[in-house]
CSV table of C-alpha atoms in Angstrom, one decimal:
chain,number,residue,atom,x,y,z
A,171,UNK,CA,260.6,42.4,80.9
A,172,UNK,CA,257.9,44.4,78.6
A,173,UNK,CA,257.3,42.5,75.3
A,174,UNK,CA,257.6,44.9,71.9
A,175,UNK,CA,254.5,45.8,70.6
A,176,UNK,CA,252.7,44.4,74.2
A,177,UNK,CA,250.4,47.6,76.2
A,178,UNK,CA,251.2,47.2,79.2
A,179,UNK,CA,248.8,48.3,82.2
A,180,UNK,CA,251.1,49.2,85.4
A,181,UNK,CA,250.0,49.3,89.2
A,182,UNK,CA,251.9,51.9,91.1
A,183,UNK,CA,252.5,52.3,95.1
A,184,UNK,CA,249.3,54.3,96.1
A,185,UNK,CA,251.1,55.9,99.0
A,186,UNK,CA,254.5,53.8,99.8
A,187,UNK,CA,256.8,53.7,97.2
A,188,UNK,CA,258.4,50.3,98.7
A,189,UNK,CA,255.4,48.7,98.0
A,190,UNK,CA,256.6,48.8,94.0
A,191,UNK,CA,257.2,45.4,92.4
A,192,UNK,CA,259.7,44.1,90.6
A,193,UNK,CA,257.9,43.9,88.0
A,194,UNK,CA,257.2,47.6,87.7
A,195,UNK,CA,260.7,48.5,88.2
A,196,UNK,CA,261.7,46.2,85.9
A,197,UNK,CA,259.1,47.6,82.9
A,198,UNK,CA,259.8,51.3,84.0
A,199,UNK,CA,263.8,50.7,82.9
A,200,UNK,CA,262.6,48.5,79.6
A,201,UNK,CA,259.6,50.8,78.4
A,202,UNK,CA,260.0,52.8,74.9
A,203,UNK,CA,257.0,55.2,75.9
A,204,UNK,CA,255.6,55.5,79.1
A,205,UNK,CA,252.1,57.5,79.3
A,206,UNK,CA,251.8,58.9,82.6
A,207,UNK,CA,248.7,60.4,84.5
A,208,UNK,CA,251.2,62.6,85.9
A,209,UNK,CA,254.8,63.0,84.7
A,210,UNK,CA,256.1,64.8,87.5
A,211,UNK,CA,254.7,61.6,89.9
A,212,UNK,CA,256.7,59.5,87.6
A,213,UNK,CA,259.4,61.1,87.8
A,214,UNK,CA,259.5,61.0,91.9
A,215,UNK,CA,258.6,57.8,91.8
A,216,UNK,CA,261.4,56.5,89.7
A,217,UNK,CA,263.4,58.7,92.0
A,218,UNK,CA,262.6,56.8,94.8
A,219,UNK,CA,262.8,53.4,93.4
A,220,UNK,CA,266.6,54.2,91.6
A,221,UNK,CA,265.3,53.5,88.4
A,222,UNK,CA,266.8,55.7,85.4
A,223,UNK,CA,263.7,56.0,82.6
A,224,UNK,CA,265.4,55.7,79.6
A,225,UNK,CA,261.6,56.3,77.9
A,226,UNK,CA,259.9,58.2,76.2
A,227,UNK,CA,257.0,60.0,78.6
A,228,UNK,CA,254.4,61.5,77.8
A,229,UNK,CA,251.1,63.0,79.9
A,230,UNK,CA,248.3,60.8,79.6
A,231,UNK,CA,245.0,62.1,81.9
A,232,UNK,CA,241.3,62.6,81.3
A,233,UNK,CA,241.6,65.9,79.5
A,234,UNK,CA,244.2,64.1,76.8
A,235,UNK,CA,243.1,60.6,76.5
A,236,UNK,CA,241.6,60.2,73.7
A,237,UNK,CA,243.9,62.4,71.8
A,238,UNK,CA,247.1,60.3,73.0
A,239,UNK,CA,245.8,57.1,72.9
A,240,UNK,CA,246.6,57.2,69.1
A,241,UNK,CA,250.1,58.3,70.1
A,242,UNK,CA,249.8,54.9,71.8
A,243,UNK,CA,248.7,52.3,69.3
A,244,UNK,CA,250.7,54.0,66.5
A,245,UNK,CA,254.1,53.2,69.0
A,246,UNK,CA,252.8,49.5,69.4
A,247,UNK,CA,252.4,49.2,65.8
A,248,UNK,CA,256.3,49.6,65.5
A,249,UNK,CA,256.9,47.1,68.1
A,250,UNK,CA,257.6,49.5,70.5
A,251,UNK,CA,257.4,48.9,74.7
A,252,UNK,CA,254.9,50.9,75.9
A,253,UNK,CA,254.0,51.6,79.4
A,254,UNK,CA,250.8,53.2,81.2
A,255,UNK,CA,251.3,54.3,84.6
A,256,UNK,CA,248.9,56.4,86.8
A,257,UNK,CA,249.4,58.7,89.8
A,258,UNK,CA,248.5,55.8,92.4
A,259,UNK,CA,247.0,52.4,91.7
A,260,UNK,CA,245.6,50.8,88.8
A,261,UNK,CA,245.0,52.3,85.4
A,262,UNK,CA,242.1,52.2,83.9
A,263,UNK,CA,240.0,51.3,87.5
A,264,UNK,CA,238.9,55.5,87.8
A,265,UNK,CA,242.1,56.3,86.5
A,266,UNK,CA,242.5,56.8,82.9
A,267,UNK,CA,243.2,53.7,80.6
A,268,UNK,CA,240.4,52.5,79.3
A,269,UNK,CA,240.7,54.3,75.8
A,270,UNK,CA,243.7,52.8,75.1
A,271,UNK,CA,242.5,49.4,76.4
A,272,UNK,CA,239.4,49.5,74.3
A,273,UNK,CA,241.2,50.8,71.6
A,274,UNK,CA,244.2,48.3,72.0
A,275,UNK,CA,241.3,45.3,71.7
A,276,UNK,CA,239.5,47.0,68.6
A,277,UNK,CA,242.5,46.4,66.4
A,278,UNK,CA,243.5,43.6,67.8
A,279,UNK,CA,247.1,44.7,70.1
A,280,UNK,CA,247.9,42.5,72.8
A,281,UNK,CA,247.8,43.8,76.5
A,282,UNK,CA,249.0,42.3,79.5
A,283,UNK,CA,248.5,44.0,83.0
A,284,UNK,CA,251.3,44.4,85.9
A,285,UNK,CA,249.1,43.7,89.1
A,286,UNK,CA,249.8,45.8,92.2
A,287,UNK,CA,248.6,47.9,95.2
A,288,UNK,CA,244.8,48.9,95.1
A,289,UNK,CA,243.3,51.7,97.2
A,290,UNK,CA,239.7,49.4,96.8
A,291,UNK,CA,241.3,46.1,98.6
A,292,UNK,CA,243.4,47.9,100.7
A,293,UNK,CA,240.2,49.3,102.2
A,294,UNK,CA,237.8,46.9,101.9
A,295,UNK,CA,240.5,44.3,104.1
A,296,UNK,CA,241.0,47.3,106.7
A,297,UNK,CA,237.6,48.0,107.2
A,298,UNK,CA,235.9,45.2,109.2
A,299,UNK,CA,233.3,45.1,106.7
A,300,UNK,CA,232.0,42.1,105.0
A,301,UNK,CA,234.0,41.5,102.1
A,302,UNK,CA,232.9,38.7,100.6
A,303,UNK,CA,230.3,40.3,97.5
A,304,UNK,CA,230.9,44.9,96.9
A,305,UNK,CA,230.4,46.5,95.0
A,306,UNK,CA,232.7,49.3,93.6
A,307,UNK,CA,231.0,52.7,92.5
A,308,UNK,CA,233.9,55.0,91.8
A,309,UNK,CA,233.4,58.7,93.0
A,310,UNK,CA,230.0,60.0,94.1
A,311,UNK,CA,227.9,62.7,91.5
A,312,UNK,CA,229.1,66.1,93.1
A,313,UNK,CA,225.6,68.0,93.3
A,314,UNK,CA,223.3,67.1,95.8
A,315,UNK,CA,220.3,66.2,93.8
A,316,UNK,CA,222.7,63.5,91.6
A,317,UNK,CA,224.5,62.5,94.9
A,318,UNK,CA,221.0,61.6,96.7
A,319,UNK,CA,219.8,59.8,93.4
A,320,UNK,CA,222.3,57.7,93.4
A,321,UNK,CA,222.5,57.2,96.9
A,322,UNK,CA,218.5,56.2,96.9
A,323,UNK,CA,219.4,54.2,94.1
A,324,UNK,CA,222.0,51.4,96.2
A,325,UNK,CA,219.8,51.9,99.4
A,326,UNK,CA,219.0,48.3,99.0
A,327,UNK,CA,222.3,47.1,97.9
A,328,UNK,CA,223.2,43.7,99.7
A,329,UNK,CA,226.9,44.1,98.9
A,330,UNK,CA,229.3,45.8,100.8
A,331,UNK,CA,229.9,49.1,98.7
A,332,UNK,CA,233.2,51.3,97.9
A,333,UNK,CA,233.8,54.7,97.2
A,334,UNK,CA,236.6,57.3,96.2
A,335,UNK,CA,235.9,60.7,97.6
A,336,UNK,CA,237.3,63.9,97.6
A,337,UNK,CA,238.6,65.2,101.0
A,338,UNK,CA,236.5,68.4,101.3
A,339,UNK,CA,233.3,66.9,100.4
A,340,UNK,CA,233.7,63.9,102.4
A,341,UNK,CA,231.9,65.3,105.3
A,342,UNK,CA,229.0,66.3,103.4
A,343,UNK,CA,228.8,62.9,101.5
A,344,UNK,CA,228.9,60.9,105.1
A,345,UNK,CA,226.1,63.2,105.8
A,346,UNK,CA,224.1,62.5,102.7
A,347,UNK,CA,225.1,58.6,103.2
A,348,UNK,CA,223.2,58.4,106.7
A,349,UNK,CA,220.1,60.0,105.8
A,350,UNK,CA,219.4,58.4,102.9
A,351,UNK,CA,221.1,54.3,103.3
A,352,UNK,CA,220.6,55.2,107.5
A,353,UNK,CA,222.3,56.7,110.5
A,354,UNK,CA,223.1,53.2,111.8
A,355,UNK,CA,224.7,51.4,108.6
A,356,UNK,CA,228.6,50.2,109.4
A,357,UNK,CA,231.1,51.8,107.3
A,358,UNK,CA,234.4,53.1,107.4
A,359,UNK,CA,236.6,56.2,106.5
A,360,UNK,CA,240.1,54.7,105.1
A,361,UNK,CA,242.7,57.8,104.5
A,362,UNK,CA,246.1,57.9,103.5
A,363,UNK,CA,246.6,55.0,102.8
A,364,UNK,CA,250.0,53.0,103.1
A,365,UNK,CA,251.1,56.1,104.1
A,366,UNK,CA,252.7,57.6,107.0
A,367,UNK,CA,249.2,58.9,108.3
A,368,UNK,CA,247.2,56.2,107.3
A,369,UNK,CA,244.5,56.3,109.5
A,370,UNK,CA,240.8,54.0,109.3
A,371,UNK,CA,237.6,55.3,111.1
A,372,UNK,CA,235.0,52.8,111.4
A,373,UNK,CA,231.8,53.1,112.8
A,374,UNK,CA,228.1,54.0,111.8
A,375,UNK,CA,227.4,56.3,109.2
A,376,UNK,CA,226.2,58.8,111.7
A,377,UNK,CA,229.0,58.6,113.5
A,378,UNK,CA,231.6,59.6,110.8
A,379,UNK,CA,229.6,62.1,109.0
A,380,UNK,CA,229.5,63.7,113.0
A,381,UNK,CA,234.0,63.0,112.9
A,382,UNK,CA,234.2,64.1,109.9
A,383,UNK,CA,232.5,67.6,110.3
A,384,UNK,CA,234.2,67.8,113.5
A,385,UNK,CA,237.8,67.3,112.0
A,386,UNK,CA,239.7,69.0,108.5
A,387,UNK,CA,239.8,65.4,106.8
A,388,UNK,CA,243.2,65.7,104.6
A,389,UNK,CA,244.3,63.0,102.4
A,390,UNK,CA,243.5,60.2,99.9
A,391,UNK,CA,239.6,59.4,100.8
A,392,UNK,CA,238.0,55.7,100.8
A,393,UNK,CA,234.7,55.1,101.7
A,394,UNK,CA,233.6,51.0,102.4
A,395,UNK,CA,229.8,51.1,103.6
A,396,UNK,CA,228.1,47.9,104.6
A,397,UNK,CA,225.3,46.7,102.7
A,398,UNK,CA,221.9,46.5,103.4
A,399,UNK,CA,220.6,43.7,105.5
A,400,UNK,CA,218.1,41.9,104.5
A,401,UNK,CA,214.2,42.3,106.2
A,402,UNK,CA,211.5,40.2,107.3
A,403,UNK,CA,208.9,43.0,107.2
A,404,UNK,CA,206.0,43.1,104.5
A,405,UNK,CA,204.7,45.6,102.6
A,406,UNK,CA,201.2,45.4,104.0
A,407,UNK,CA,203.2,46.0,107.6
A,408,UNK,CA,204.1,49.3,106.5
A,409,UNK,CA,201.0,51.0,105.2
A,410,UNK,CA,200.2,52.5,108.4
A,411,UNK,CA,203.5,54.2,109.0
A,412,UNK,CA,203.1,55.8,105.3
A,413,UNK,CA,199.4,56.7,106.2
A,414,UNK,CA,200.9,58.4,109.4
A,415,UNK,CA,203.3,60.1,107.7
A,416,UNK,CA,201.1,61.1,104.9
A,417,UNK,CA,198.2,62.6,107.5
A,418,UNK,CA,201.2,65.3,108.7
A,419,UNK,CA,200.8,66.6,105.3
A,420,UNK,CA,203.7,64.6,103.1
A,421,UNK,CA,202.8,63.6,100.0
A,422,UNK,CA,201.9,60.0,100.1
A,423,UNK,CA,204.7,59.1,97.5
A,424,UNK,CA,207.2,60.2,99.3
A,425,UNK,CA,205.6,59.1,102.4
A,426,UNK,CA,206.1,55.4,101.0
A,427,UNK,CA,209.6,56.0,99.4
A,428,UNK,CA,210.7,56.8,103.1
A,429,UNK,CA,208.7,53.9,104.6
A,430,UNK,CA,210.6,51.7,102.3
A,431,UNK,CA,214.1,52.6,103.0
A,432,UNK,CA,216.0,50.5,105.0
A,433,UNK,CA,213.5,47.6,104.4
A,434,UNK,CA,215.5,45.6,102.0
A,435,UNK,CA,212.9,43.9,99.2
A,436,UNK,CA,210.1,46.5,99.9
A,437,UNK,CA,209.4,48.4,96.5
A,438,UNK,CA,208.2,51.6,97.2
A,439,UNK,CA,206.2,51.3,94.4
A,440,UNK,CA,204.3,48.4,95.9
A,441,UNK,CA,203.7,50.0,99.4
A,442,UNK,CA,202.5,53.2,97.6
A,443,UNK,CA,199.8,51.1,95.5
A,444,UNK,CA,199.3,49.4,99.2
A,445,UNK,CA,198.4,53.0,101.0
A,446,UNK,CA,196.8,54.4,97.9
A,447,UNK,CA,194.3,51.3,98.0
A,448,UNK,CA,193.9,51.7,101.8
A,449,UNK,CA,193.2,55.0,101.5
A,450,UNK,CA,190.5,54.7,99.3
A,451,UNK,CA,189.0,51.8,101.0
A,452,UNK,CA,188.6,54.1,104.2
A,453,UNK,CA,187.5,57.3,102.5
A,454,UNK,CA,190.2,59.5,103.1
């Protein structure tokens, strides 16, 4: 039962609505005010569950957050039960939330959390993927250049990593993926999840950035990519593949930045001082 004067964080089914707790039922027929990502998905979902909402609702997204989340504290000052729900998942984790969570602790409101399905475990256990240590990083930049930054960025990240992604750009971020963390990296395309169509596609980067431009990818997008394994190679090892690259006419910077990816504990830094030095020393 929701406590007066309590903000209550809500997990909701991210695909199958029998997946709802108790819990959630229970809080959806108690709550006062119920903020919702999306009311209409509320409403469906209380649909499917039988629940009548006797609440209060109110939108509560990205565009209104801040705005609302006054709505939010002001109803907890009066002891009322209030509920935040989001389209799928778990509020606050890239969903909205965190305002009023942040807010909620500022002046001192309790919060409790109803725990529930997550799109990020769901994924993670499905993939075949080390679980042990990720890493989650949300949804990619959008533009390339951000994208690839970002990307170069985790190249040497040891944990497994997770990502949200839209459908229609998923092709062109599996693409970006094996070029820059490399074609052979394990990972994993998780869609639909819990959901009649659930379907996960593992295999090397290379290979699903290939599927994926090959098929219309439709549905709720998780990415789980492997992390990067760890290397015995030295720095000093690698000057002559930089030097190589750099006599084709690259610039040696970017000769050693490529050198260095996929060579876990290499800076590229380090291997450019390395070829820079050698350079010199042989009077090219």
């Amino acid at each position: 039962m929701l406590q007066p004067g309590v903000l209550t964080l809500a997990a909701t089914p991210i695909g199958n609505p029998l997946d709802a707790s108790v819990r959630l039922q229970r809080a959806l027929a108690a709550a006062d005010l119920i903020a919702a990502e999306d009311t209409r998905r509320l409403a469906r979902l209380a649909r499917d569950l039988e629940v009548e909402l006797r609440a209060k609702i109110i939108s509560y997204h990205e565009h209104n957050e801040a705005e609302r989340t006054e709505l939010l504290l002001a109803a907890l000052r009066e002891g009322r039960r209030v509920l935040v729900v989001t389209d799928a998942g778990m509020p606050v984790v890239s969903d909205p939330g965190f305002q009023a969570v942040r807010a909620a602790v500022e002046t001192g409101l309790p919060i409790t959390v109803i725990p529930g399905p997550s799109a990020v475990l769901t994924a993670l256990a499905a993939s075949g993927i080390a679980p042990d240590r990720f890493t989650f990083e949300g949804f990619p930049p959008r533009r390339e250049g951000r994208l690839r930054s970002l990307l170069e960025s985790l190249a040497q990240e040891p944990r497994t990593m997770v990502f949200f992604e839209s459908p229609r750009r998923t092709a062109a971020t599996l693409a970006a993926m094996a070029e820059v963390l490399g074609e052979e990296r394990p990972a994993a395309v998780a869609r639909e999840l819990t959901k009649t169509h659930e379907e996960v596609v593992r295999g090397s980067l290379a290979e699903l950035a290939a599927w994926a431009d090959e098929h219309e990818v439709l549905g709720e997008i998780v990415l789980v990519i492997s992390g990067a394994q760890p290397t015995t190679a030295r720095p000093e090892d690698l000057v002559d593949a930089v030097l190589q690259r750099a006599a084709t006419g690259e610039r040696l910077k970017d000769a050693a930045k490529e050198a260095a990816r996929g060579h876990g504990g290499i800076s590229a830094r380090e291997l450019y001082d390395l070829s820079l030095r050698r350079r010199a020393a042989d009077g090219s």
